[in-house]
GROMACS .gro file of C-alpha atoms in nm:
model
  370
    1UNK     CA    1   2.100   1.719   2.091
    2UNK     CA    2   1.919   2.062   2.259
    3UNK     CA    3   1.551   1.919   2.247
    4UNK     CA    4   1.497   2.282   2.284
    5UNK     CA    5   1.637   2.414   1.938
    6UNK     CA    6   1.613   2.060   1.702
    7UNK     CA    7   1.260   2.197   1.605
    8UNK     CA    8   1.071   1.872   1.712
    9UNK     CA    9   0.970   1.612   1.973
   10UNK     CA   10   0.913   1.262   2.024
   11UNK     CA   11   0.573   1.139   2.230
   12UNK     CA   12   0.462   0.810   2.298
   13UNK     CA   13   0.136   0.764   2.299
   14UNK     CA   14   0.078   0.439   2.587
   15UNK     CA   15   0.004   0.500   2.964
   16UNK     CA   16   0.173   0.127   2.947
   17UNK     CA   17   0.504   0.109   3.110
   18UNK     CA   18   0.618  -0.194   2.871
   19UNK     CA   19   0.457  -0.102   2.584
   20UNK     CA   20   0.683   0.245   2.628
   21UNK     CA   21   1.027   0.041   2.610
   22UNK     CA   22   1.048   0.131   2.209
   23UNK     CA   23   0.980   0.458   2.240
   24UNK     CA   24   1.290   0.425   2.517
   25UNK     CA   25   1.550   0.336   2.258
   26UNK     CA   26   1.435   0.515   1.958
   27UNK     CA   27   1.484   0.829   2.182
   28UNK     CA   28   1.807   0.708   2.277
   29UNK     CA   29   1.934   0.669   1.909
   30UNK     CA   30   1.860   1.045   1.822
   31UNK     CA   31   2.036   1.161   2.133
   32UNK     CA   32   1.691   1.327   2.241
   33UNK     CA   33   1.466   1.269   2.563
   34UNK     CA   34   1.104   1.163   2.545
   35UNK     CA   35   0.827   1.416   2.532
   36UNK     CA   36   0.650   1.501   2.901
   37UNK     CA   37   0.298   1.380   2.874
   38UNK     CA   38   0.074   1.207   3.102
   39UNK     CA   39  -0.163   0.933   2.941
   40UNK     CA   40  -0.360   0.759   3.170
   41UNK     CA   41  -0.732   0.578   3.203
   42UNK     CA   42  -0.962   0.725   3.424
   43UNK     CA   43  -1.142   0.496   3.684
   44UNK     CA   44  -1.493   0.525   3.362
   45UNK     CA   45  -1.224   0.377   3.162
   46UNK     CA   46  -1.235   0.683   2.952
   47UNK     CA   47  -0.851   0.785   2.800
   48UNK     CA   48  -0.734   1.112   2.894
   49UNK     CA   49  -0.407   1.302   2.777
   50UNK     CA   50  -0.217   1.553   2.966
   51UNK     CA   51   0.092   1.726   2.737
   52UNK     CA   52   0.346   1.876   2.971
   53UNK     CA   53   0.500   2.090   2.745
   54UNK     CA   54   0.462   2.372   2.494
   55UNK     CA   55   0.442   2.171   2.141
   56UNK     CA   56   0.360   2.526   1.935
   57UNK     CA   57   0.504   2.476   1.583
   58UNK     CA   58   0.673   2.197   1.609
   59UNK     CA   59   0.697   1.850   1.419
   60UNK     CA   60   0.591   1.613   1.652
   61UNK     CA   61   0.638   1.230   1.635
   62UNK     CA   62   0.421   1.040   1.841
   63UNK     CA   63   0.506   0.659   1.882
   64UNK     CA   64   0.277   0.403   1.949
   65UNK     CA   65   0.334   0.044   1.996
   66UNK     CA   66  -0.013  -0.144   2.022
   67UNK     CA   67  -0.062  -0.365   2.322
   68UNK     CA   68  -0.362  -0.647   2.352
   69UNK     CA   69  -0.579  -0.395   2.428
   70UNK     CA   70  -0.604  -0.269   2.082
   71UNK     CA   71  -0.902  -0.020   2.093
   72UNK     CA   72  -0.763   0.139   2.428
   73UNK     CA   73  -0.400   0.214   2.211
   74UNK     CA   74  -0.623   0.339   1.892
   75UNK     CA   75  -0.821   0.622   2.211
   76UNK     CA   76  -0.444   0.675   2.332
   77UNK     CA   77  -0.331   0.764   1.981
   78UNK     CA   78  -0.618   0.939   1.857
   79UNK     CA   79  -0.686   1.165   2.170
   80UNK     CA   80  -0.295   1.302   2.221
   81UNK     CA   81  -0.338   1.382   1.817
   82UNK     CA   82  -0.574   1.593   1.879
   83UNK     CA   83  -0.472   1.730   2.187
   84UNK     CA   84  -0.136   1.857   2.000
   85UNK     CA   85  -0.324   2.008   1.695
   86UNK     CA   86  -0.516   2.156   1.931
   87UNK     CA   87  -0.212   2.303   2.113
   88UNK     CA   88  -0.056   2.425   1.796
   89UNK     CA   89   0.154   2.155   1.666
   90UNK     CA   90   0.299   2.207   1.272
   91UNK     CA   91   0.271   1.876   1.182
   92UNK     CA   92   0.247   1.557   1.361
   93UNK     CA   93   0.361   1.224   1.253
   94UNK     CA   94   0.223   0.871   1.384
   95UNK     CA   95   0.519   0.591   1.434
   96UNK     CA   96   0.313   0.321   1.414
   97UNK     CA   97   0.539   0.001   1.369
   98UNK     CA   98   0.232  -0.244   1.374
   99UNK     CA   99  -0.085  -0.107   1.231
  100UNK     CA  100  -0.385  -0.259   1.408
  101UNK     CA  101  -0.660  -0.377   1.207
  102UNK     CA  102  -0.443  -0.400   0.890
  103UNK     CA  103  -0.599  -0.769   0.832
  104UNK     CA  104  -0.943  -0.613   0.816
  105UNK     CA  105  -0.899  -0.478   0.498
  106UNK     CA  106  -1.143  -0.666   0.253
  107UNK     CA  107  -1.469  -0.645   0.218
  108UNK     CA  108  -1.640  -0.951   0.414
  109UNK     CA  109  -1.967  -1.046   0.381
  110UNK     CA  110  -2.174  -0.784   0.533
  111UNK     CA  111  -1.890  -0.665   0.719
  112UNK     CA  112  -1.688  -0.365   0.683
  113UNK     CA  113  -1.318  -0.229   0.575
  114UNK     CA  114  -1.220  -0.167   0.989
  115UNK     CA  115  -0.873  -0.051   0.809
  116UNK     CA  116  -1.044   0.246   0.602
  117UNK     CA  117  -1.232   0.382   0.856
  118UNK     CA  118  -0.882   0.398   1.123
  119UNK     CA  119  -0.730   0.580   0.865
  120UNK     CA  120  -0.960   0.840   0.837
  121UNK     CA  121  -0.980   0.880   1.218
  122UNK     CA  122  -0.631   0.926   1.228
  123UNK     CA  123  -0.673   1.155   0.947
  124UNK     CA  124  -0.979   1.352   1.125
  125UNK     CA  125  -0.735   1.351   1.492
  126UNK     CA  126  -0.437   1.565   1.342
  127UNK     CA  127  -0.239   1.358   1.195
  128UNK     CA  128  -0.094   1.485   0.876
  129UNK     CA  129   0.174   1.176   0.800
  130UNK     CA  130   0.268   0.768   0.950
  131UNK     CA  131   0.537   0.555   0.916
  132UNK     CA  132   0.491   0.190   0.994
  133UNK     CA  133   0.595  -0.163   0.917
  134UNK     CA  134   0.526  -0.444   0.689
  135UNK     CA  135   0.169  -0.365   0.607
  136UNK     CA  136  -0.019  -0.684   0.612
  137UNK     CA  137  -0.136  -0.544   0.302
  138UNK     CA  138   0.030  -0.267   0.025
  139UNK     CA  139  -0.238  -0.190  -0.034
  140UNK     CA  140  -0.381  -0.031   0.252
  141UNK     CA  141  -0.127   0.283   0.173
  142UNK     CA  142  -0.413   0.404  -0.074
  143UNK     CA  143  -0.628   0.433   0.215
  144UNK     CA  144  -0.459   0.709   0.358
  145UNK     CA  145  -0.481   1.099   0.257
  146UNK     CA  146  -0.171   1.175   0.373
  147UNK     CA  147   0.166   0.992   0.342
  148UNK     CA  148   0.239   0.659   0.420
  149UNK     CA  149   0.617   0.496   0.502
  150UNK     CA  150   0.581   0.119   0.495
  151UNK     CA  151   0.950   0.040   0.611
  152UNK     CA  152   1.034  -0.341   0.562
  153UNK     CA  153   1.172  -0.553   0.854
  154UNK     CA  154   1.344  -0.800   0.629
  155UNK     CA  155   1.664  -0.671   0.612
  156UNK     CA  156   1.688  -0.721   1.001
  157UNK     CA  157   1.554  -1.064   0.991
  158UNK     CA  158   1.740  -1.172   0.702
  159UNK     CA  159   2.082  -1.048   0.902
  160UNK     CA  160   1.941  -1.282   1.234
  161UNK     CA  161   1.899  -1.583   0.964
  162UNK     CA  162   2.290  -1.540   0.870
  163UNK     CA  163   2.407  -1.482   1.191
  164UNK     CA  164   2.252  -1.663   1.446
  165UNK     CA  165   2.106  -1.991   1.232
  166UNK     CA  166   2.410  -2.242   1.203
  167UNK     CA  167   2.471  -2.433   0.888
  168UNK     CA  168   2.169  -2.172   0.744
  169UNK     CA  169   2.291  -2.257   0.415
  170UNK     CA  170   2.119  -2.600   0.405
  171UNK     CA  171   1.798  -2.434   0.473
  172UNK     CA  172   1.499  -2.385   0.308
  173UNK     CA  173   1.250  -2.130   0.283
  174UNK     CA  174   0.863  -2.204   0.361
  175UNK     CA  175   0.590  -2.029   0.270
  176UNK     CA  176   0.273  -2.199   0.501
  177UNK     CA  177   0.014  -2.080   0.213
  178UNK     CA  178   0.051  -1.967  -0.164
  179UNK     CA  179  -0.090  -1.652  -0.034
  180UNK     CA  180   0.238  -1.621   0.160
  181UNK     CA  181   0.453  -1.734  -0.162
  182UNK     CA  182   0.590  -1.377  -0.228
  183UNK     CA  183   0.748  -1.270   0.094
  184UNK     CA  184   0.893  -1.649   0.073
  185UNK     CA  185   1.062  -1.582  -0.251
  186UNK     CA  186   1.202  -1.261  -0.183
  187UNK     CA  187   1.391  -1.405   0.158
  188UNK     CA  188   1.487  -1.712  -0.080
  189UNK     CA  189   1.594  -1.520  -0.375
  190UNK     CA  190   1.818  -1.226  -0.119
  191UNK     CA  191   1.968  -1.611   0.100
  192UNK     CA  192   2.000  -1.767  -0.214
  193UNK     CA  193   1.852  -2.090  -0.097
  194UNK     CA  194   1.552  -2.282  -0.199
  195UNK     CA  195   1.209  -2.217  -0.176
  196UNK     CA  196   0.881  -2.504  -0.091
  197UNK     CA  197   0.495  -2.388  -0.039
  198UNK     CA  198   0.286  -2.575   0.206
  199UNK     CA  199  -0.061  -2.619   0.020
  200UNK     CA  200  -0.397  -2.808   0.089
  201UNK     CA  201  -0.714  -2.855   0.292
  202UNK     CA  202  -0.551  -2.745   0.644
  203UNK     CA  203  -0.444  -2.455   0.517
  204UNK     CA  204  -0.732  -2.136   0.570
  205UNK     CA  205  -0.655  -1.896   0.322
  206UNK     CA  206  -0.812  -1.560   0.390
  207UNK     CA  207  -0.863  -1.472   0.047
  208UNK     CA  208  -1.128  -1.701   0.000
  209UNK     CA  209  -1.382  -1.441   0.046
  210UNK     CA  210  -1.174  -1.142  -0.024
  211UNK     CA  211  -1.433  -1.050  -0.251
  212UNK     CA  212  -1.736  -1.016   0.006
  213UNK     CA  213  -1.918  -1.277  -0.105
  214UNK     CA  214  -1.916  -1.639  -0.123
  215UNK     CA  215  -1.670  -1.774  -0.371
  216UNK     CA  216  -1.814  -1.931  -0.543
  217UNK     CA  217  -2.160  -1.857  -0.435
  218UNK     CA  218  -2.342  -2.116  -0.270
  219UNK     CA  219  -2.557  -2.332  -0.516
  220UNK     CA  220  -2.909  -2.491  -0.396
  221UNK     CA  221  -2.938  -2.672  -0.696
  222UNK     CA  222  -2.765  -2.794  -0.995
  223UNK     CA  223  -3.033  -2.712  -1.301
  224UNK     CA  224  -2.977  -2.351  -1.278
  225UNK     CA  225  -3.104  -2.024  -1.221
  226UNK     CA  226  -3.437  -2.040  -1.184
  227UNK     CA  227  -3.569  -1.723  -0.993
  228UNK     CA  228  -3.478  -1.424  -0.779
  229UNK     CA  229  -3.564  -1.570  -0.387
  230UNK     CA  230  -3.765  -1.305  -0.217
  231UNK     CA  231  -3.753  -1.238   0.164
  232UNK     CA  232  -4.057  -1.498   0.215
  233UNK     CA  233  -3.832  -1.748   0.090
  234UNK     CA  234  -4.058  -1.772  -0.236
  235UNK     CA  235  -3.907  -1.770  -0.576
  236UNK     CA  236  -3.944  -1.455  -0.825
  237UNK     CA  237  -4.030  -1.601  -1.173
  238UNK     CA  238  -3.726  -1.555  -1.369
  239UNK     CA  239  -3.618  -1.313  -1.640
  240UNK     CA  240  -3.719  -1.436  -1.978
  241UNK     CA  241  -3.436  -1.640  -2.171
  242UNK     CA  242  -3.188  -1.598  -1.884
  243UNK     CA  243  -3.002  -1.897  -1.705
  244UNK     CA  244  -2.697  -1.777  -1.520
  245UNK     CA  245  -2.401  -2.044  -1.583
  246UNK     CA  246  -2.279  -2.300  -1.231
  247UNK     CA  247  -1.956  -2.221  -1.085
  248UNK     CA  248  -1.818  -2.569  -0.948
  249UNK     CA  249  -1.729  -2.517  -0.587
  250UNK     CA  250  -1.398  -2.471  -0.426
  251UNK     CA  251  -1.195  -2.857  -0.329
  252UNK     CA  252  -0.856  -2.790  -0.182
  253UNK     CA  253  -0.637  -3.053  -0.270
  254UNK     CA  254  -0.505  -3.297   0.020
  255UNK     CA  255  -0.242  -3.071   0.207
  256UNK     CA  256   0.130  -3.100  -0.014
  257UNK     CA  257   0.452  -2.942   0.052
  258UNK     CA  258   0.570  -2.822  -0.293
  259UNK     CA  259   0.934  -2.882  -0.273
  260UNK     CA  260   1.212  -3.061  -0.098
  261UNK     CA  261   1.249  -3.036   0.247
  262UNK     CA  262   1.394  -3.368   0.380
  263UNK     CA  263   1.737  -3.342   0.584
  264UNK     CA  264   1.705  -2.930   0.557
  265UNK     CA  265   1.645  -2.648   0.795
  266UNK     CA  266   1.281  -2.488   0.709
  267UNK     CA  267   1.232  -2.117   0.754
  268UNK     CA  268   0.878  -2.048   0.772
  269UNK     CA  269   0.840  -1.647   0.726
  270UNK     CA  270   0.532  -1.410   0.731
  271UNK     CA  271   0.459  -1.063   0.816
  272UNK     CA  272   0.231  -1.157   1.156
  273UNK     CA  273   0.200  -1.462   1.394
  274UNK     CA  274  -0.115  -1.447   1.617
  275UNK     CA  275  -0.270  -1.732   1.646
  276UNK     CA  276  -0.003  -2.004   1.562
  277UNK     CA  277  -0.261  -2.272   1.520
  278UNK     CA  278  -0.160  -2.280   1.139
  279UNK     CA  279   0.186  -2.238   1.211
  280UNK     CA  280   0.236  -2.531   1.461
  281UNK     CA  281   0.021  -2.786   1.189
  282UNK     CA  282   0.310  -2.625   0.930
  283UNK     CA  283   0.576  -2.733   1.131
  284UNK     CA  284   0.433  -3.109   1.192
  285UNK     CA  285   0.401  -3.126   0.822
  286UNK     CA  286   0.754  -3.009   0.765
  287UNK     CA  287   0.907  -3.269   1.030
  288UNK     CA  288   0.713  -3.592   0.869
  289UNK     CA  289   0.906  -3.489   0.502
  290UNK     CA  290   1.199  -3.484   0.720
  291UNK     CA  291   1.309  -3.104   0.801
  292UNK     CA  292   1.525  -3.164   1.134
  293UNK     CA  293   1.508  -2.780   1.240
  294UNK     CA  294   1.222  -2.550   1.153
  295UNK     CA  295   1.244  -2.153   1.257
  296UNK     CA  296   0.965  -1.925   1.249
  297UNK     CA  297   1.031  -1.557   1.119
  298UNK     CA  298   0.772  -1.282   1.113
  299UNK     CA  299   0.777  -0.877   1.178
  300UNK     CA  300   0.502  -0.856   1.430
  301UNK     CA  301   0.464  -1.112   1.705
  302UNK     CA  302   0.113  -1.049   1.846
  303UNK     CA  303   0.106  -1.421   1.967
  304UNK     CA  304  -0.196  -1.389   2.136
  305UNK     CA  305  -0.454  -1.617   2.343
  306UNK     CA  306  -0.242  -1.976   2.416
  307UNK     CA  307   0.031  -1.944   2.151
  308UNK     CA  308   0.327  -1.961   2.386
  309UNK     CA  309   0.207  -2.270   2.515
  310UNK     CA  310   0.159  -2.386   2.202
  311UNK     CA  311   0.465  -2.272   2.055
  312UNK     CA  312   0.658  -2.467   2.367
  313UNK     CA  313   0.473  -2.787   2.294
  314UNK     CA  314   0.532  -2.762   1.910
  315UNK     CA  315   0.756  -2.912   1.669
  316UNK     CA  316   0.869  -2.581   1.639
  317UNK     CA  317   1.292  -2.505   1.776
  318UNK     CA  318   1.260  -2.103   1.711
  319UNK     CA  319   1.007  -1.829   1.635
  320UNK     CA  320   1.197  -1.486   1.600
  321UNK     CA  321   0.965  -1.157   1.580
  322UNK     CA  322   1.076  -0.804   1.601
  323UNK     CA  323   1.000  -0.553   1.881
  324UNK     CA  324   0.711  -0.358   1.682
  325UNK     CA  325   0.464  -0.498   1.930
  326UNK     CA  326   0.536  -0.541   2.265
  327UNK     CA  327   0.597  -0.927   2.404
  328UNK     CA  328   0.790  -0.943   2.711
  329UNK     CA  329   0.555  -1.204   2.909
  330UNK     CA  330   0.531  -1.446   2.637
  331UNK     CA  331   0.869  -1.486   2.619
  332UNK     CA  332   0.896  -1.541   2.970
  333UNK     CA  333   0.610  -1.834   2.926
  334UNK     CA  334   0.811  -1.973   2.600
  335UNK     CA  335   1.220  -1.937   2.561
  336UNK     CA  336   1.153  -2.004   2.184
  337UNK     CA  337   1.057  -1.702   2.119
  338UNK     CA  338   1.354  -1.443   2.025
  339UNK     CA  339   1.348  -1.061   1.957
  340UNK     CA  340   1.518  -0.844   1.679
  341UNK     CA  341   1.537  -0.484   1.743
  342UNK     CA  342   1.426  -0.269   1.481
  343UNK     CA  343   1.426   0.072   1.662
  344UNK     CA  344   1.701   0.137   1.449
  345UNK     CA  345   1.560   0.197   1.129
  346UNK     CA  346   1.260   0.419   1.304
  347UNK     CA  347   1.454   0.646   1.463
  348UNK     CA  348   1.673   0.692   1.130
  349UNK     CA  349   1.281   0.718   0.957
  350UNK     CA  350   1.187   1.037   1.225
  351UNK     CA  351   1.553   1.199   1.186
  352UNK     CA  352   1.562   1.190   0.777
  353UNK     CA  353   1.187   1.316   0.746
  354UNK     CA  354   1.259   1.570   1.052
  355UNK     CA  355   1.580   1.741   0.811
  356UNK     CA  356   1.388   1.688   0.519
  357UNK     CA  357   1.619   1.408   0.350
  358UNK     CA  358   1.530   1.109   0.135
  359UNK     CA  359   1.389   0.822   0.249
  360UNK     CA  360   1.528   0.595  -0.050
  361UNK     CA  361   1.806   0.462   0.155
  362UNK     CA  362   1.592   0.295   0.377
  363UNK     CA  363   1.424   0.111   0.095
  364UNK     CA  364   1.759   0.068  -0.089
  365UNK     CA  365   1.659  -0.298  -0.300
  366UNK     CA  366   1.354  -0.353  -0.204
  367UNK     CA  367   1.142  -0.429  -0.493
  368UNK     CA  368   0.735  -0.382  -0.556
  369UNK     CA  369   0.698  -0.754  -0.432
  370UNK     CA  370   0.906  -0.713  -0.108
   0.00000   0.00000   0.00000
């Protein structure tokens, strides 16, 4: 394809060499060559941009794959948006297969929605449309002003469980946490295999204080409300005739697998794997009720801090994780660890929103819970 006369171009947004290697073969699937820009760090740390050619009406798609250094990739991102609406650009499009700070998207404590506020810097920068991956949350898409693609990795990951998993017909699907319950029954449901959900004390659910506040709210006694506490510490007398009703507090039962996993191979799947602490306690439970094999499958494989190591010393025979986040040295710390490519179903993403087409096919079965 003339990059000259297709009417856009493709960027990518890292002065990272590996995190780049996406960008590499989703420009090699629409036949076009990467943009010429220069993104580098100054010696301040500060992130400058340099665009290398003339980006004047045209739909740009810039692609960027987030490294460890989040915040740095979030500067990359948000300073070359702005530097191509400020050099005329019609419209310009983040690829952003992992979203970063997707999991901060709850009101915690005193905290903050991190998630809400990205999207309006994005929004702010230039950016007038995204297409990602496997939200960690549906949600989130509301928190945009501008459209949202949330592409699904399954497909891909459910192909790697027919193809390269022997004998995957006597597995069984795990979901580590009734939170993760959903995306466990849709892989079960499209295998047509079984489903068990890990549940109990060792779990951490996250939704626990989804709501911002203690759940339930701590109690410092057990007669009942007696008074508003004031900053001093002293009690406020209370309001007359009013005694708020005790919520018991939260037990988690001892930890369970719901469901038969002895003599089976357990697929444990889940949208991101970062810290594997939970995942490598999943596995050990899985072995002691007898699952011989157990496979890890999740879209983005951040696998930060130790979790190589970890992974390597676990109970664990597999983890499989797609390239939407760059993990080339872990691998080489932990053979476990496979990679599917999904560059495929990006670059068809840019080329049917580039001629204007439907993006239906590329969500072709996949249902609100998917």
């Amino acid at each position: 394809m003339n990059i000259a006369k297709s009417g856009y171009r493709v960027f990518s947004a890292n002065s990272s060499a590996a995190c780049t290697e996406l960008a590499k073969k989703i420009t090699e699937r629409l036949g076009v060559e990467l943009g010429k820009s220069v993104v580098f760090q100054e010696s301040n740390r500060e992130t400058r941009v340099d665009v290398k050619e003339s980006v004047r009406g045209q739909t740009i798609f810039i692609i960027q794959t987030i490294p460890r250094d989040v915040n740095t990739a979030i500067m990359e991102l948000l300073v070359m948006a702005y530097a191509l609406k400020t050099s005329c650009a019609k419209n310009i499009i983040g690829v952003i297969p992992y979203f970063p700070y997707s999991k901060q998207c709850k009101m915690r404590k005193r905290g903050s929605i991190v998630c809400k506020l990205l999207a309006s810097m994005l929004a702010k920068a230039g950016l007038t449309h995204i297409i990602t991956m496997d939200l960690h949350q549906k949600e989130i898409q509301g928190f945009f002003s501008f459209p949202v693609d949330n592409l699904r990795a399954s497909p891909f990951l459910i192909q790697y469980i027919q193809e390269e998993i022997p004998n995957y017909r006597n597995a069984i699907i795990v979901a580590k946490s009734p939170a993760a319950a959903k995306r466990a029954q849709s892989y079960a449901e499209r295998l047509r295999l079984g489903l068990a959900v890990i549940h109990g004390e060792a779990q951490c659910s996250e939704s626990d204080m989804a709501d911002g506040r203690h759940s339930p709210p701590s109690v410092r006694n057990t007669t009942g409300h007696t008074g508003l506490e004031l900053p001093s510490g002293k009690q406020q007398a209370p309001f007359p005739g009013i005694e708020l009703p005790i919520m018991m507090a939260k037990e988690k039962p001892p930890i369970t697998v719901v469901g038969d996993v002895g003599g089976r191979i357990a697929i444990i799947v889940d949208d991101i794997i970062d810290d594997v602490g939970d995942f490598v306690a999943a596995a050990e439970i899985l072995k002691e009720r007898g699952a011989y094999k157990i496979y890890i499958m999740a879209t983005h494989g951040l696998l930060s801090a130790d979790a190589p190591r970890l992974i390597e010393e676990s109970a664990i025979d597999e983890v499989v994780v797609t390239n939407t986040v760059p993990h080339e040295v872990q691998k080489l710390q932990c053979p476990k660890i496979k990679t599917v490519d999904v560059s495929m179903i990006l670059a068809e993403a840019i080329r049917r929103i580039h001629n204007g087409e439907s993006m239906a096919y590329l969500f072709r079965n996949i249902t609100v819970d998917d």
